[in-house]
Amino acid sequence: MKNKKLSAERLWKQFEDLAPRLRLSATDRVVYTHLLRHSRLEGKLQLRFSISWLAQGTAICTNSVRWAVRRLIARGFLRLVERSKAGHVVEVRLPDQIPAVAAGPVDTYPLCPNRTDHFEEQDFLKHPALRRAIHLRERGRCFFCLGPLTVSTRCIDHVIPLVELQDNSFRNLVSCCRKCNSQKSDLPAEAHLRRLYNDGRLTAAQLTARLRASDALVAGKLCPPIPPVKLPSSAA
Ligand SMILES: [Zn+2]
């Protein structure tokens, strides 16, 4: 898909001016700008690419690149059009088109008490009602191994490890069993799921379904049920 070629100077200034709002890690910034360069600066709205191509072009390892792409999709920098064995097709958004950075103050990042306004910005670890909502969403099954959970065996884990992404939103938290929580540690979810499959704890079909669920989660498609309480502010 073609669109009008952008002025590189204008785009670079826009990117730098919005940088404080973008809140990109060094890895995500490199990956985003590389994708921007090969799409919008070439007059293309969408880009088809493989993770290995992206890793080679950015000189970053494939695993880090893969997770950077997931974070960029989750945060709205990229819109996932298609994903297959051949690679990804994404629409690369311009800095001023990214929903999360299009408006609002630069120097604050309020986590509003009103869930209906800022649901996605809530820290789901801070409030019991929000933690319960994560457990309810998984319906008593471990997000990873699908084993049954009880109140005493369940816990909450980060899909993208905290060391990589300080994100306590519902997009990055799941209800899981203590065994998965311990075994996953700082591994990416995909690596843990593949290990479960190799250990015979997931079938091939379950592995595929869990990988899809993991992608859907990061993309914000697995909203937990709305807690029927007024939440306190989670702003620091
Ligand atoms: Zn489990």
XYZ file of C-alpha atoms and ligand atoms in Angstrom:
237
model
C 0.000 0.000 0.000
C 1.364 3.396 -1.024
C 0.863 6.771 0.497
C 2.387 10.162 -0.099
C 6.100 10.265 0.646
C 6.841 12.296 3.735
C 9.441 14.933 4.245
C 12.237 13.295 6.216
C 13.103 16.614 7.850
C 9.531 17.179 8.987
C 9.196 13.647 10.281
C 12.483 13.783 12.184
C 11.501 17.060 13.858
C 8.090 15.652 14.750
C 9.698 12.554 16.225
C 12.178 14.549 18.313
C 9.531 17.023 19.486
C 7.264 14.208 20.644
C 10.065 12.081 22.098
C 9.243 12.951 25.741
C 5.723 11.627 25.209
C 6.776 8.556 23.294
C 8.586 7.060 26.300
C 10.477 4.562 24.208
C 13.260 2.399 25.535
C 16.493 2.451 23.548
C 15.664 -0.864 21.862
C 12.096 0.106 21.001
C 13.244 3.442 19.617
C 15.735 1.791 17.270
C 13.175 -0.764 16.099
C 10.441 1.840 15.588
C 12.642 4.247 13.632
C 13.959 1.388 11.485
C 10.415 0.381 10.586
C 9.473 4.023 10.008
C 12.418 4.475 7.673
C 11.453 1.454 5.579
C 7.737 2.290 5.416
C 6.549 5.876 5.692
C 9.798 7.387 4.402
C 9.495 5.098 1.385
C 5.914 6.210 0.811
C 4.432 2.964 2.173
C 1.737 2.919 4.826
C 2.250 -0.771 5.563
C 5.357 -2.871 5.752
C 5.898 -6.612 5.522
C 8.974 -7.827 7.343
C 10.490 -10.784 9.142
C 11.998 -10.679 12.605
C 15.350 -11.846 11.215
C 15.368 -8.977 8.702
C 14.594 -6.531 11.493
C 17.259 -8.016 13.747
C 19.857 -7.772 11.016
C 18.926 -4.200 10.119
C 19.014 -2.950 13.703
C 21.915 -5.123 14.914
C 19.749 -6.291 17.829
C 19.193 -9.952 18.694
C 16.056 -11.615 17.333
C 14.463 -12.197 20.722
C 14.790 -8.562 21.780
C 13.504 -7.414 18.400
C 10.513 -9.752 18.636
C 9.532 -8.347 22.011
C 10.132 -4.777 20.888
C 7.655 -5.368 18.051
C 5.123 -6.719 20.521
C 5.547 -3.710 22.786
C 5.220 -1.327 19.848
C 2.008 -3.066 18.766
C 0.695 -3.015 22.319
C 1.396 0.700 22.658
C -0.110 1.633 19.307
C 3.070 2.577 17.461
C 2.326 -0.239 15.038
C -1.005 -1.663 13.968
C -0.784 -5.372 13.322
C -2.407 -6.172 9.999
C -1.262 -9.766 9.600
C 1.063 -12.209 11.259
C 2.126 -15.498 9.758
C 5.153 -17.749 9.443
C 6.328 -15.471 6.637
C 6.481 -12.521 9.008
C 4.510 -9.486 10.087
C 2.542 -6.941 8.129
C 2.147 -3.752 10.120
C 0.903 -0.252 9.587
C 3.591 2.041 10.953
C 1.995 5.032 12.620
C 3.611 8.460 12.552
C 4.561 9.883 15.949
C 1.585 12.265 15.978
C -0.812 9.448 15.039
C -0.032 7.253 18.012
C -3.140 7.303 20.223
C -1.274 7.276 23.517
C 0.879 10.278 22.673
C -1.439 12.400 20.578
C -2.535 14.593 23.457
C -2.014 15.316 27.104
C 0.722 16.785 29.258
C 4.285 15.759 28.668
C 5.703 15.916 32.129
C 3.079 13.886 33.957
C 1.691 10.428 33.439
C -1.371 10.360 35.640
C -2.986 7.054 36.415
C -6.496 8.330 36.795
C -8.789 6.818 39.447
C -11.598 6.735 36.920
C -11.233 3.415 35.161
C -13.530 4.394 32.328
C -11.183 7.220 31.351
C -7.805 5.644 31.884
C -8.393 1.937 32.226
C -5.347 1.078 30.193
C -3.082 3.130 32.424
C -4.114 1.509 35.672
C -1.509 -0.309 37.701
C -3.254 -3.661 38.063
C -0.909 -4.822 40.787
C -1.717 -1.996 43.140
C -5.382 -2.624 43.838
C -7.033 -5.840 45.070
C -10.047 -5.250 42.796
C -7.790 -4.998 39.747
C -5.767 -8.066 40.712
C -9.022 -9.979 41.102
C -10.098 -8.782 37.646
C -6.973 -10.355 36.122
C -7.753 -13.662 37.883
C -11.385 -13.497 36.739
C -10.344 -12.962 33.134
C -8.423 -16.267 33.111
C -11.475 -18.060 34.554
C -9.616 -20.236 36.990
C -7.045 -21.565 34.497
C -3.345 -20.835 34.390
C -2.723 -18.531 31.399
C 0.334 -20.595 30.449
C -0.237 -24.287 31.227
C -4.062 -24.148 31.466
C -3.945 -26.005 34.776
C -6.782 -25.340 37.247
C -6.223 -22.565 39.766
C -7.564 -21.947 43.239
C -7.357 -18.836 45.381
C -4.404 -20.366 47.203
C -2.490 -21.582 44.132
C -2.953 -18.653 41.779
C -0.629 -15.698 41.373
C -0.051 -12.878 38.918
C 2.851 -12.802 36.488
C 4.224 -10.400 33.892
C 4.079 -11.599 30.287
C 6.858 -9.267 29.204
C 9.333 -9.548 32.075
C 9.660 -6.556 34.370
C 13.343 -6.296 33.519
C 12.309 -5.523 29.942
C 9.168 -3.493 30.438
C 7.922 -1.790 33.592
C 4.307 -2.409 32.696
C 1.658 -3.379 35.232
C -1.255 -2.829 32.869
C -3.789 -5.539 32.047
C -1.914 -6.006 28.754
C 1.070 -7.419 30.588
C -0.370 -9.316 33.565
C -1.853 -12.787 33.696
C -3.198 -15.170 36.290
C -1.051 -18.289 36.488
C -0.039 -21.171 38.711
C 2.893 -20.926 41.087
C 4.843 -23.532 39.144
C 4.635 -21.494 35.921
C 5.413 -18.330 37.803
C 8.556 -19.898 39.209
C 9.661 -21.635 35.993
C 9.018 -18.669 33.729
C 11.007 -16.268 35.881
C 12.372 -13.586 33.509
C 11.776 -15.603 30.354
C 9.518 -14.142 27.681
C 6.092 -15.812 27.634
C 6.761 -17.434 24.276
C 9.875 -19.196 25.552
C 8.014 -20.465 28.599
C 5.104 -21.711 26.464
C 7.474 -23.559 24.124
C 9.146 -25.173 27.103
C 5.745 -26.336 28.385
C 5.116 -27.858 24.969
C 8.522 -29.558 24.921
C 7.822 -30.933 28.404
C 4.506 -32.358 27.210
C 2.405 -30.026 29.364
C 0.784 -28.418 26.321
C -0.334 -30.019 23.072
C 0.619 -28.456 19.737
C -2.880 -27.029 19.380
C -2.763 -25.620 22.903
C 0.646 -24.085 22.237
C -0.682 -22.330 19.125
C -3.720 -21.107 21.042
C -1.604 -19.839 23.951
C 0.787 -18.004 21.607
C -2.221 -16.341 19.996
C -3.639 -15.484 23.409
C -0.288 -14.005 24.364
C -0.307 -11.795 21.267
C -3.917 -10.787 21.897
C -3.083 -9.883 25.476
C -0.157 -7.658 24.536
C -2.278 -6.044 21.825
C -4.863 -5.090 24.474
C -7.576 -7.422 23.230
C -8.036 -9.352 26.485
C -9.728 -6.827 28.705
C -10.458 -8.050 32.233
C -13.996 -7.649 33.594
C -14.697 -4.201 34.970
C -14.432 -4.103 38.766
C -17.692 -2.706 40.201
C -15.886 -0.352 42.569
C -14.488 3.127 42.363
C -10.766 2.674 42.263
C -8.343 4.831 44.147
C -5.748 6.719 42.155
C -2.755 4.577 41.255
C -0.589 7.579 40.445
C 2.780 7.422 42.129
Zn 0.776 -22.988 34.928
